[in-house]
mmCIF file of C-alpha atoms in Angstrom:
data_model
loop_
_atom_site.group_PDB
_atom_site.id
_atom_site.type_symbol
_atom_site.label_atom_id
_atom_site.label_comp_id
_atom_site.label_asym_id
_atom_site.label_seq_id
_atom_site.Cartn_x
_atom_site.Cartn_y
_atom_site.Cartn_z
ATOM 1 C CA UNK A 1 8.531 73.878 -48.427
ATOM 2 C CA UNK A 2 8.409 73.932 -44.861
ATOM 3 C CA UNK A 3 6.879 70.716 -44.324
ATOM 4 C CA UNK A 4 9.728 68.820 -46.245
ATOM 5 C CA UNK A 5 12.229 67.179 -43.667
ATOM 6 C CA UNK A 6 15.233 68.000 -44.347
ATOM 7 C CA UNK A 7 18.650 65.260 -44.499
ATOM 8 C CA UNK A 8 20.002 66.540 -41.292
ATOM 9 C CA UNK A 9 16.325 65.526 -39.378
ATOM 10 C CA UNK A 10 16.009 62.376 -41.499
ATOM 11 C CA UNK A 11 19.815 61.075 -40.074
ATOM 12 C CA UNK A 12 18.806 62.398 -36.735
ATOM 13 C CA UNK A 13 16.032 60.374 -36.409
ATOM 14 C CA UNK A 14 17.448 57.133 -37.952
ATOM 15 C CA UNK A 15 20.091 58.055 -34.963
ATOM 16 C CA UNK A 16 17.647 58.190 -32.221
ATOM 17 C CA UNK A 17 15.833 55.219 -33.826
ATOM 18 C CA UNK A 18 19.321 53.203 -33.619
ATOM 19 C CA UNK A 19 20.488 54.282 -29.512
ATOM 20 C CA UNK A 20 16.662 53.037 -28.545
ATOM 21 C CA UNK A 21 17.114 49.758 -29.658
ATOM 22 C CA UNK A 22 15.795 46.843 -31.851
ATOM 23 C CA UNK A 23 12.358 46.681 -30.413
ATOM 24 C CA UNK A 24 11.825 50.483 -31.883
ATOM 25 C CA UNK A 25 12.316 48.920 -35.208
ATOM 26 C CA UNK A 26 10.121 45.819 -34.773
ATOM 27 C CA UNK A 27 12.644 43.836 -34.921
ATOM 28 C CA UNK A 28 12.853 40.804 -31.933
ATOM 29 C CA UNK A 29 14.090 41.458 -28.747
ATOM 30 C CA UNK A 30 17.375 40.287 -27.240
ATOM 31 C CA UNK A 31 16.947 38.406 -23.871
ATOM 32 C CA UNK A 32 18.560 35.770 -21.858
ATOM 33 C CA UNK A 33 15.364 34.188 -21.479
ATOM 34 C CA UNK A 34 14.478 30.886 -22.352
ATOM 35 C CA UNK A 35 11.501 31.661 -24.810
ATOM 36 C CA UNK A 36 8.579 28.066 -24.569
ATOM 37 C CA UNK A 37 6.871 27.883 -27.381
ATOM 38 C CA UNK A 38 2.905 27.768 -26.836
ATOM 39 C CA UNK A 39 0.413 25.798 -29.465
ATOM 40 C CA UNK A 40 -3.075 28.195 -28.882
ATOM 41 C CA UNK A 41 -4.975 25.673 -30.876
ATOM 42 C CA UNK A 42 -3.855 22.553 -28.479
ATOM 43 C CA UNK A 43 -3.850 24.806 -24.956
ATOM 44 C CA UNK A 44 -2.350 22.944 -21.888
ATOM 45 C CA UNK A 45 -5.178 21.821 -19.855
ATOM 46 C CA UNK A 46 -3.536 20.966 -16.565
ATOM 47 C CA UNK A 47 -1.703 23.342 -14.100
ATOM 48 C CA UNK A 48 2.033 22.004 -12.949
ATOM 49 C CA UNK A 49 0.562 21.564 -9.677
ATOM 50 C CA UNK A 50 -1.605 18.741 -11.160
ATOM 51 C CA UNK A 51 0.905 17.762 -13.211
ATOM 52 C CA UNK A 52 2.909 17.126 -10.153
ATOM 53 C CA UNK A 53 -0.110 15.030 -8.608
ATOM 54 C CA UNK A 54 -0.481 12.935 -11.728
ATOM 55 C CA UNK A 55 3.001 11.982 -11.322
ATOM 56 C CA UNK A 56 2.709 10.779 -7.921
ATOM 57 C CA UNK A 57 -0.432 8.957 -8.682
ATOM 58 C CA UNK A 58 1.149 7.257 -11.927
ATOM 59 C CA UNK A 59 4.569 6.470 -9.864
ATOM 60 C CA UNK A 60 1.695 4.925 -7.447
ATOM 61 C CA UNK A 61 0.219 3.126 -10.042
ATOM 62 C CA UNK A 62 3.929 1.789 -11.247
ATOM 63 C CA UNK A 63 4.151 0.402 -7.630
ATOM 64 C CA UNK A 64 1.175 -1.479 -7.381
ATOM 65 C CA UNK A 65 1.410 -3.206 -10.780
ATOM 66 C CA UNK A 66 5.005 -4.373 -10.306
ATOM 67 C CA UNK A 67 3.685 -5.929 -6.844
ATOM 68 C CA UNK A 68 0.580 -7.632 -8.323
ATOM 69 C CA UNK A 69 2.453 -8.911 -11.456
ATOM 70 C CA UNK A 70 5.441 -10.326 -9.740
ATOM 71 C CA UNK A 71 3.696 -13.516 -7.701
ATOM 72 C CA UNK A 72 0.769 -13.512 -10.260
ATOM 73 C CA UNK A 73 4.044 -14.073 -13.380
ATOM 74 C CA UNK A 74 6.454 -15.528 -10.599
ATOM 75 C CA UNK A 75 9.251 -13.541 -11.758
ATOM 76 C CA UNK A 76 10.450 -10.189 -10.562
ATOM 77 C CA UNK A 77 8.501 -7.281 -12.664
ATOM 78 C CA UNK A 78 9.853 -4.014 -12.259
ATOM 79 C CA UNK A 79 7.491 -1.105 -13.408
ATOM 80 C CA UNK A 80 8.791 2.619 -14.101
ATOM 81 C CA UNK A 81 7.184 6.047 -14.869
ATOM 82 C CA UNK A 82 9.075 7.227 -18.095
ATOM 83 C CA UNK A 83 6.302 10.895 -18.034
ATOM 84 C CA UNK A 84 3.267 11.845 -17.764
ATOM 85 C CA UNK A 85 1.900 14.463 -20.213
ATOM 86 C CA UNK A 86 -0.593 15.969 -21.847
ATOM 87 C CA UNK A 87 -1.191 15.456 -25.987
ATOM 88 C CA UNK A 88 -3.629 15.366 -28.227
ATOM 89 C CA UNK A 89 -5.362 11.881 -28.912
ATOM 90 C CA UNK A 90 -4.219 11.965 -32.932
ATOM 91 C CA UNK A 91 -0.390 12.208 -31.409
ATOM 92 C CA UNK A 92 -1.066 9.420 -29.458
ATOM 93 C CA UNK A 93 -2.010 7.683 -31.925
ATOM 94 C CA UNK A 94 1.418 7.605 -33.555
ATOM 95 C CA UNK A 95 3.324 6.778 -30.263
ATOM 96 C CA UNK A 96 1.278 3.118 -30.649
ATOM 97 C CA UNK A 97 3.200 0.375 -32.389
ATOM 98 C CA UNK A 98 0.746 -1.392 -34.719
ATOM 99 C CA UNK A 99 -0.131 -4.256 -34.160
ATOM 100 C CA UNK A 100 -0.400 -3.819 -30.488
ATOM 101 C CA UNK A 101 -1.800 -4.975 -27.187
ATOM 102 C CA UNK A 102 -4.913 -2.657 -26.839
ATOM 103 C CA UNK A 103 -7.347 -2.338 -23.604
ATOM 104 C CA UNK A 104 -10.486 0.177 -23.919
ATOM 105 C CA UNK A 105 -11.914 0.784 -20.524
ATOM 106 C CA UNK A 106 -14.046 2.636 -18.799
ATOM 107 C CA UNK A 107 -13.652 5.072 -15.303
ATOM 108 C CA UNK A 108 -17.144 5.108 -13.446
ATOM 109 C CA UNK A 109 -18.094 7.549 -12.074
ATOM 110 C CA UNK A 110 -16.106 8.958 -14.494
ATOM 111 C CA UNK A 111 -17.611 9.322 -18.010
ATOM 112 C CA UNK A 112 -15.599 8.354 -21.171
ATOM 113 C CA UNK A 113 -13.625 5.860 -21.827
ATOM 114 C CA UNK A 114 -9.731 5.342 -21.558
ATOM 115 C CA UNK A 115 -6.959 3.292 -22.897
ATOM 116 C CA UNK A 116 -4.501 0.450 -21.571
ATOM 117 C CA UNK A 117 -1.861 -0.023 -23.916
ATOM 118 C CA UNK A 118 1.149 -3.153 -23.466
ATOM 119 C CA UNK A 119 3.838 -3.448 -26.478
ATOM 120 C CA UNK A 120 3.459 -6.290 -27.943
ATOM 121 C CA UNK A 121 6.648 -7.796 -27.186
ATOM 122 C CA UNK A 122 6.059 -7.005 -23.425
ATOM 123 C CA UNK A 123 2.455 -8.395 -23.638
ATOM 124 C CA UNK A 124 4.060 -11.807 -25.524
ATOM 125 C CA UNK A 125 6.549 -12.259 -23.275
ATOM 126 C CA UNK A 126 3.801 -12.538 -20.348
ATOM 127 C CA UNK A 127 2.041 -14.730 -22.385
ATOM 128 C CA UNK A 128 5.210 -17.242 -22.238
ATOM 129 C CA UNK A 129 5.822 -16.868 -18.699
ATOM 130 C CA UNK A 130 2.452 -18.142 -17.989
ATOM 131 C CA UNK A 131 2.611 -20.672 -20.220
ATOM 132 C CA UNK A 132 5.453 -21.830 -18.464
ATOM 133 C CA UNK A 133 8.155 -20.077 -20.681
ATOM 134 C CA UNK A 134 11.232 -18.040 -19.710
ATOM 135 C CA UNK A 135 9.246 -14.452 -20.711
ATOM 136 C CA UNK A 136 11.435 -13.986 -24.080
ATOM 137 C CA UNK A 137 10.680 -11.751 -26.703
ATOM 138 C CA UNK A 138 8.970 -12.976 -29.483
ATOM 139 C CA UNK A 139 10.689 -12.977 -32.338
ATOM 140 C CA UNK A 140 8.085 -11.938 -35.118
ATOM 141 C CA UNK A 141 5.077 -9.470 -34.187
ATOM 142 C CA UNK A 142 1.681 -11.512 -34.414
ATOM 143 C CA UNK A 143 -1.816 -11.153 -34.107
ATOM 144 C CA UNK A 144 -3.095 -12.095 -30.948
ATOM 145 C CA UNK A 145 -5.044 -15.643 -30.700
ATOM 146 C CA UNK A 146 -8.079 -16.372 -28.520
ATOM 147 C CA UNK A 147 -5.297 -18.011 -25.686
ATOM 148 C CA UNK A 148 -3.042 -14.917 -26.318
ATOM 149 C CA UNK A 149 -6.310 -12.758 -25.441
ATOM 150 C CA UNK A 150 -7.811 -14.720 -22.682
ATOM 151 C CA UNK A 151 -4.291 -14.497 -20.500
ATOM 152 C CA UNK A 152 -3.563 -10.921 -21.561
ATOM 153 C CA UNK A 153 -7.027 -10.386 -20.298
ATOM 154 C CA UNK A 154 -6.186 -11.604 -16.433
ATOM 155 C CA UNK A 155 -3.338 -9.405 -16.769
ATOM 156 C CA UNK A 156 -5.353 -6.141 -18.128
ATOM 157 C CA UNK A 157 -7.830 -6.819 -15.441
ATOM 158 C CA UNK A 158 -5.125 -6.860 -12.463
ATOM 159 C CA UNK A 159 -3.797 -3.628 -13.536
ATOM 160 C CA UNK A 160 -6.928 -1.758 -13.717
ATOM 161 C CA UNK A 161 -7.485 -2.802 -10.094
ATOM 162 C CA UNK A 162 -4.206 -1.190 -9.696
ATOM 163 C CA UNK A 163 -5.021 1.814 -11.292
ATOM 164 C CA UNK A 164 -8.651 2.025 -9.550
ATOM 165 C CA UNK A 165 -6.322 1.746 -6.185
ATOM 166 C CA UNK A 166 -3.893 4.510 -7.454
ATOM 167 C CA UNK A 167 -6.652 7.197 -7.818
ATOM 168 C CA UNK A 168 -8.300 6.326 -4.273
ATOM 169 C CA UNK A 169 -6.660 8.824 -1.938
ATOM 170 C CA UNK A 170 -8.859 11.290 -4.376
ATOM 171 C CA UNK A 171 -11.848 9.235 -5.876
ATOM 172 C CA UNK A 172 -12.995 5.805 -5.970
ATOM 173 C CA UNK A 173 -13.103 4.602 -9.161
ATOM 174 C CA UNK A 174 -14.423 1.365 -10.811
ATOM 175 C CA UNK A 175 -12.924 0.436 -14.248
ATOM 176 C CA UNK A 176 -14.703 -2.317 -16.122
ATOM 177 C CA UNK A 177 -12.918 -3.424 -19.600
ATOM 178 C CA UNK A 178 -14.861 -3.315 -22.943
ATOM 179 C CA UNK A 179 -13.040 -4.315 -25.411
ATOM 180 C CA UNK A 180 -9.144 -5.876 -26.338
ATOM 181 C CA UNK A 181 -7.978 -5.126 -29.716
ATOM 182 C CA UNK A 182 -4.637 -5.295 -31.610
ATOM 183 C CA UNK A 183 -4.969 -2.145 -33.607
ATOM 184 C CA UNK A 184 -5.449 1.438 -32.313
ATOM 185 C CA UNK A 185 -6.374 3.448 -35.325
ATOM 186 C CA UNK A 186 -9.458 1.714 -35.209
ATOM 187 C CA UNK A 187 -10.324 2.419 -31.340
ATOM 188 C CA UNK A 188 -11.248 5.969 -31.102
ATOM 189 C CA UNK A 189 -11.966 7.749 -27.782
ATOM 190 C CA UNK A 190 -11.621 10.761 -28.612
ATOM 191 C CA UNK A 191 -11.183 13.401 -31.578
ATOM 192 C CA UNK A 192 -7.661 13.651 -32.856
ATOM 193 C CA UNK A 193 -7.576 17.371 -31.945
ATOM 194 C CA UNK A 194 -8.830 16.363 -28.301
ATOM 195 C CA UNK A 195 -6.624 16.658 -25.836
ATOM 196 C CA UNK A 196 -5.538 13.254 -23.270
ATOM 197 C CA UNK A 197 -3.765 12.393 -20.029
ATOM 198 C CA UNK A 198 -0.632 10.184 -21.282
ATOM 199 C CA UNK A 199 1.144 8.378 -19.027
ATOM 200 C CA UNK A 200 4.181 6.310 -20.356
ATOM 201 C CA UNK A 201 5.202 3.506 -18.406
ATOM 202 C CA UNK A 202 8.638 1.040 -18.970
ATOM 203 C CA UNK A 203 8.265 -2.744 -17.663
ATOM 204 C CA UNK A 204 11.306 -4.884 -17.071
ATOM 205 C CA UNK A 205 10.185 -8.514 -16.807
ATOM 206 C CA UNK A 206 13.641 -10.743 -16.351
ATOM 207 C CA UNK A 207 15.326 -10.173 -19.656
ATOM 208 C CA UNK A 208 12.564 -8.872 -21.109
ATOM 209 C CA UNK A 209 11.586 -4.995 -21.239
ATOM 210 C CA UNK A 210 8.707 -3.177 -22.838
ATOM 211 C CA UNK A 211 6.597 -0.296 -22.398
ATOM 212 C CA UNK A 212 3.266 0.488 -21.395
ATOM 213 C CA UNK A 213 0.705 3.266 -21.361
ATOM 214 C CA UNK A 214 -2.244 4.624 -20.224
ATOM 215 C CA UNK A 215 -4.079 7.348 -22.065
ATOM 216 C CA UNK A 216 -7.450 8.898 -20.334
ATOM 217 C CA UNK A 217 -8.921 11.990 -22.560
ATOM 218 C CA UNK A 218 -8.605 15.166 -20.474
ATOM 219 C CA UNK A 219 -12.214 15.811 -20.624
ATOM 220 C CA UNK A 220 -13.079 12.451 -18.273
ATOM 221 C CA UNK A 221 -10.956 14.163 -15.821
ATOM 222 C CA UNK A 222 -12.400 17.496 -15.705
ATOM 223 C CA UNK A 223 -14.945 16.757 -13.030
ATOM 224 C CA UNK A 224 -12.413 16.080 -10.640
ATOM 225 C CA UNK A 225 -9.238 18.894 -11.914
ATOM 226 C CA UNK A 226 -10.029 20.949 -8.672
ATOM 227 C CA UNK A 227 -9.044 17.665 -5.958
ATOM 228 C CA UNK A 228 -5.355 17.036 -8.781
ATOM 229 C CA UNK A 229 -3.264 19.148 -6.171
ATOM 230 C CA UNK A 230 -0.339 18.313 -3.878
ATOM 231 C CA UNK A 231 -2.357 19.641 -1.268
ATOM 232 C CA UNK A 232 -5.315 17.647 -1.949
ATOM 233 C CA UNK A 233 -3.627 14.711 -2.457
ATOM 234 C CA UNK A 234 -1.301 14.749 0.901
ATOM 235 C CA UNK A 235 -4.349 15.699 2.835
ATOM 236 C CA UNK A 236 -6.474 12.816 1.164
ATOM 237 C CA UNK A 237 -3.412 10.352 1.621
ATOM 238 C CA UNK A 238 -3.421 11.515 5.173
ATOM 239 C CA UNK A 239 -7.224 10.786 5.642
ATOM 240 C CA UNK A 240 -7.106 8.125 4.082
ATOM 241 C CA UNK A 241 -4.017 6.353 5.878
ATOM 242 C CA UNK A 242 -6.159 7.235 9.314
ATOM 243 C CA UNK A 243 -9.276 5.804 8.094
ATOM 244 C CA UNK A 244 -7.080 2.410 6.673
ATOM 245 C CA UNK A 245 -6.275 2.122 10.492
ATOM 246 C CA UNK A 246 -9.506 2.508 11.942
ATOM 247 C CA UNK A 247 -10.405 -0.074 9.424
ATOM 248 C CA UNK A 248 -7.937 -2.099 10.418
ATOM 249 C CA UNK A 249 -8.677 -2.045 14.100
ATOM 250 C CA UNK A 250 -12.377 -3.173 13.423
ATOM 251 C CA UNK A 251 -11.142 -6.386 11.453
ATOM 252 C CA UNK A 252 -8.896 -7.177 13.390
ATOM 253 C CA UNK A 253 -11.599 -7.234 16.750
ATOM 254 C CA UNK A 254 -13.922 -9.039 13.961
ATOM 255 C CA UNK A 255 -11.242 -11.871 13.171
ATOM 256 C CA UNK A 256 -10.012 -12.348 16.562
ATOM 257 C CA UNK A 257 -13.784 -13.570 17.944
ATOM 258 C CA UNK A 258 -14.286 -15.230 14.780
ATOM 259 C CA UNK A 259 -14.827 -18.890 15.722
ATOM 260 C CA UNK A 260 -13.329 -21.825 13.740
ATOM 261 C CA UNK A 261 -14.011 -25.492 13.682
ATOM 262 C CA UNK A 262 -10.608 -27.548 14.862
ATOM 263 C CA UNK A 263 -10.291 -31.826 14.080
ATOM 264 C CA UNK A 264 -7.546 -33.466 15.302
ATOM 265 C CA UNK A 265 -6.965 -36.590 13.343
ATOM 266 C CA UNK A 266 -5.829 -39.563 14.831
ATOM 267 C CA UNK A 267 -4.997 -41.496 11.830
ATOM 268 C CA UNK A 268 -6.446 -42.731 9.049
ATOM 269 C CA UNK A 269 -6.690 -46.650 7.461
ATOM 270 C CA UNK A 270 -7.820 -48.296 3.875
ATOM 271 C CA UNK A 271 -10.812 -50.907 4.380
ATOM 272 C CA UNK A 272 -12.589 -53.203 1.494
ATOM 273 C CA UNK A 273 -16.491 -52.599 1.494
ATOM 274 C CA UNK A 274 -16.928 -56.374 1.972
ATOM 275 C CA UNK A 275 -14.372 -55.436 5.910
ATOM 276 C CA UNK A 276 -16.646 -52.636 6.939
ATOM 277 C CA UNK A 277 -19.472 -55.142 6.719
ATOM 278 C CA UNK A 278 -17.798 -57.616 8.712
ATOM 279 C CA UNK A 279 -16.340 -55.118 11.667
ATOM 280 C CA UNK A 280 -18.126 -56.435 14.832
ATOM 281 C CA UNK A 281 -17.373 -54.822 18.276
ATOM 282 C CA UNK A 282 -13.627 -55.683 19.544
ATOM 283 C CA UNK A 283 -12.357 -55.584 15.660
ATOM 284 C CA UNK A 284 -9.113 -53.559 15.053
ATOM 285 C CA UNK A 285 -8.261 -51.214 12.436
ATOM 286 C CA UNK A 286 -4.225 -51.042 11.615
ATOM 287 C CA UNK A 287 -3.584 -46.604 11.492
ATOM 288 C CA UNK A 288 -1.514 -45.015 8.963
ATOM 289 C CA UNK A 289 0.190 -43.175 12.250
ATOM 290 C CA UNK A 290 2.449 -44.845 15.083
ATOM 291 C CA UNK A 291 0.757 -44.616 18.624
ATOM 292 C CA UNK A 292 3.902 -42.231 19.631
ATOM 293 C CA UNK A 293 3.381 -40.065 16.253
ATOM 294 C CA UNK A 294 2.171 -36.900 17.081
ATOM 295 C CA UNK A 295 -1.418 -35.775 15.738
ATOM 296 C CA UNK A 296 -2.744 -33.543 13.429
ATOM 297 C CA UNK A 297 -5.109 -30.931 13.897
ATOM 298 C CA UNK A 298 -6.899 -29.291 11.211
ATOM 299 C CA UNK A 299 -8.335 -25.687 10.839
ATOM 300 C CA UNK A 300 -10.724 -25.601 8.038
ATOM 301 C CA UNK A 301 -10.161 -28.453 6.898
ATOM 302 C CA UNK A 302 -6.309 -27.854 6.243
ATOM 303 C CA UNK A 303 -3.362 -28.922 8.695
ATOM 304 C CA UNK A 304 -2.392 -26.300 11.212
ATOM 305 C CA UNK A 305 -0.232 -27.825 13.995
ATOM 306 C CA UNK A 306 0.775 -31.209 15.538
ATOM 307 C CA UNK A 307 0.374 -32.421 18.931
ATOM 308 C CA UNK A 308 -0.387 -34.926 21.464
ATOM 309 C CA UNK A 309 -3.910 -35.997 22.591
ATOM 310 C CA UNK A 310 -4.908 -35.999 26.656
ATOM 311 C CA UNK A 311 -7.298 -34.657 28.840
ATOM 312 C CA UNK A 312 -7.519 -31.653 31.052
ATOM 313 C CA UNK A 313 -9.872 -32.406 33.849
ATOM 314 C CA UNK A 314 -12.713 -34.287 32.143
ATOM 315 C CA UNK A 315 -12.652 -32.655 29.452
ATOM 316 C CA UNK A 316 -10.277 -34.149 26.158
ATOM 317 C CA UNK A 317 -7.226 -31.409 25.249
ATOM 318 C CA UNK A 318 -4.922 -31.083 22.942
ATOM 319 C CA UNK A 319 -0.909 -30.109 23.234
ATOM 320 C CA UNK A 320 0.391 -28.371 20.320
ATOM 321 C CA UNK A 321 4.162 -29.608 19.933
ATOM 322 C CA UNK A 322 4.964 -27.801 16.248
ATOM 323 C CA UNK A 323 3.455 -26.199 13.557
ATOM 324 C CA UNK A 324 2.350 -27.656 9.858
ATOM 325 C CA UNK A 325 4.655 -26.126 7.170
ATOM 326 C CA UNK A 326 2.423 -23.841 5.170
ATOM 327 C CA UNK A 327 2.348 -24.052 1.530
ATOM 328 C CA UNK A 328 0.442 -21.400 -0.603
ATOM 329 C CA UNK A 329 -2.407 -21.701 -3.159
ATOM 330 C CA UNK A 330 -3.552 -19.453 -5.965
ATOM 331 C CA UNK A 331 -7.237 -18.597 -5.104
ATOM 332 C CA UNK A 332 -7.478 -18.632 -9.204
ATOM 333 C CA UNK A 333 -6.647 -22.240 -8.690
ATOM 334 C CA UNK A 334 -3.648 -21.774 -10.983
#
């Protein structure tokens, strides 16, 4: 019977068991420590360092958009970075209102394509502004009409010039837009399970706010994951900011030879066809300008300054006395 344990050994071990703790006993340890739960099937795919980077990019992106939009809508449009993070393209999915204001796009060199996504409300009330509307919130949630997707277009094309401008400190990209939808479930770019860039954006246009987002699956991106850190993207910004002003400097030599055609106008009269034909040598023709007026001189073909005629030596000169209020035109003729 010598290899029975007696009750004295048994309570001496359930003793030493008890001073070593609740890990002897497989039971979960006791810590301070804040414990972050990890998903191995959906494993993060970017460092924090890149994380960071695809902040600052995003925030860059924010910037740009609220700069283009504002003249292009003539209101103020403020843009903001709500996060940036990294899901799989099924939970995506279900952040999307339905219907919605969908944009599938594509990244060259980049392969894959990506998503532009405007709440509907936000993409309506853009709509209105450039209709000539205040930019209110519509009240019902429609489908969008061939106007409705023809203006939302303009817009969706700005802001992936934007984006391509965001990204340039680390790659040039050139995004072309495929296809404008209302419903996401039917838009796939990915697998559910796969896992995507998110980036949630909040627009405030007037009285009018909405949000926004941008969704680009994390496998386009993996050619260029080693050039998404701070370091990169400082040193890039840096480059990039000196080669901007050696730009600069070149255009600005280029512009200041440029030569440019200048008319000055003396004045300008109304004549019958059957008058021309009659005009003999000694005839007058009453100006639209008093002989004192000063003159206008023209710079491609639009008014510049205003002056007086004379001459300087033998040649004829010209004395500018003000300048011609400018007035500014949409190159979109709008």
């Amino acid at each position: 019977m010598a290899d029975i344990v007696s009750q004295e050994e048994i309570e001496a071990l359930i003793t030493a068991f008890g001073n070593q703790g609740p890990t002897q006993l497989g039971e979960a340890p006791t810590s301070s420590k804040r414990v972050k739960p990890y998903d191995f099937t959906r494993p993060d795919r970017f460092s924090k360092d890149q994380i960071r980077t695809l902040q600052l990019i995003h925030t860059g992106f924010a910037r740009l958009l609220a700069g283009s939009l504002s003249p292009y809508l003539r209101t103020p449009v403020q843009v903001d970075v709500n996060s940036v993070d990294q899901i799989s393209y099924g939970d995506y999915q279900r952040t999307i209102s339905d219907p919605t204001v969908v944009s599938i796009f594509t990244l060259e060199p980049l392969t894959g394509s990506a998503v532009f996504e405007i709440h509907p409300e936000l993409g309506f009330a853009m709509v209105d502004r450039l209709l000539g509307g205040q930019g209110l919130k519509t009240v019902k949630s429609r489908e969008m009409s061939e106007i409705d997707q023809a203006l939302l277009r303009r817009i969706v094309e700005r802001a992936l010039e934007n984006y391509a401008e965001a990204w340039a400190a680390l790659i040039h990209l050139t995004p072309s837009l495929k296809l404008m939808a209302s419903n996401m479930m039917f838009n796939q770019i990915a697998l559910r399970s796969d896992m995507v860039l998110m980036a949630s954006l909040e627009a405030r246009l007037g009285a009018t706010s909405g949000t926004m987002s941008v969704c680009v699956p994390v496998s386009s991106l993996e050619p260029i994951l080693i050039k998404l850190s701070a370091q990169q993207w400082f040193s890039a910004g840096r480059q990039g900011k000196a080669e901007n002003a050696g730009l600069r400097r070149q255009l600005e030599a280029k512009i200041n030879t440029a030569e440019l055609e200048c008319v000055v106008e003396v004045g300008s009269a109304t004549a019958t066809l059957s008058e021309l034909l009659d005009l003999q040598p000694g005839d007058l023709l009453r100006l639209d300008r008093s002989a004192n007026a000063d003159l206008e001189l023209k710079v491609g073909g639009e008014p510049r300054f205003y002056g007086r005629a004379g001459t300087v030596g033998s040649n004829l000169g010209f004395a500018v006395t003000a300048t011609a209020p400018q007035t500014w035109v949409n190159p979109e003729g709008e």
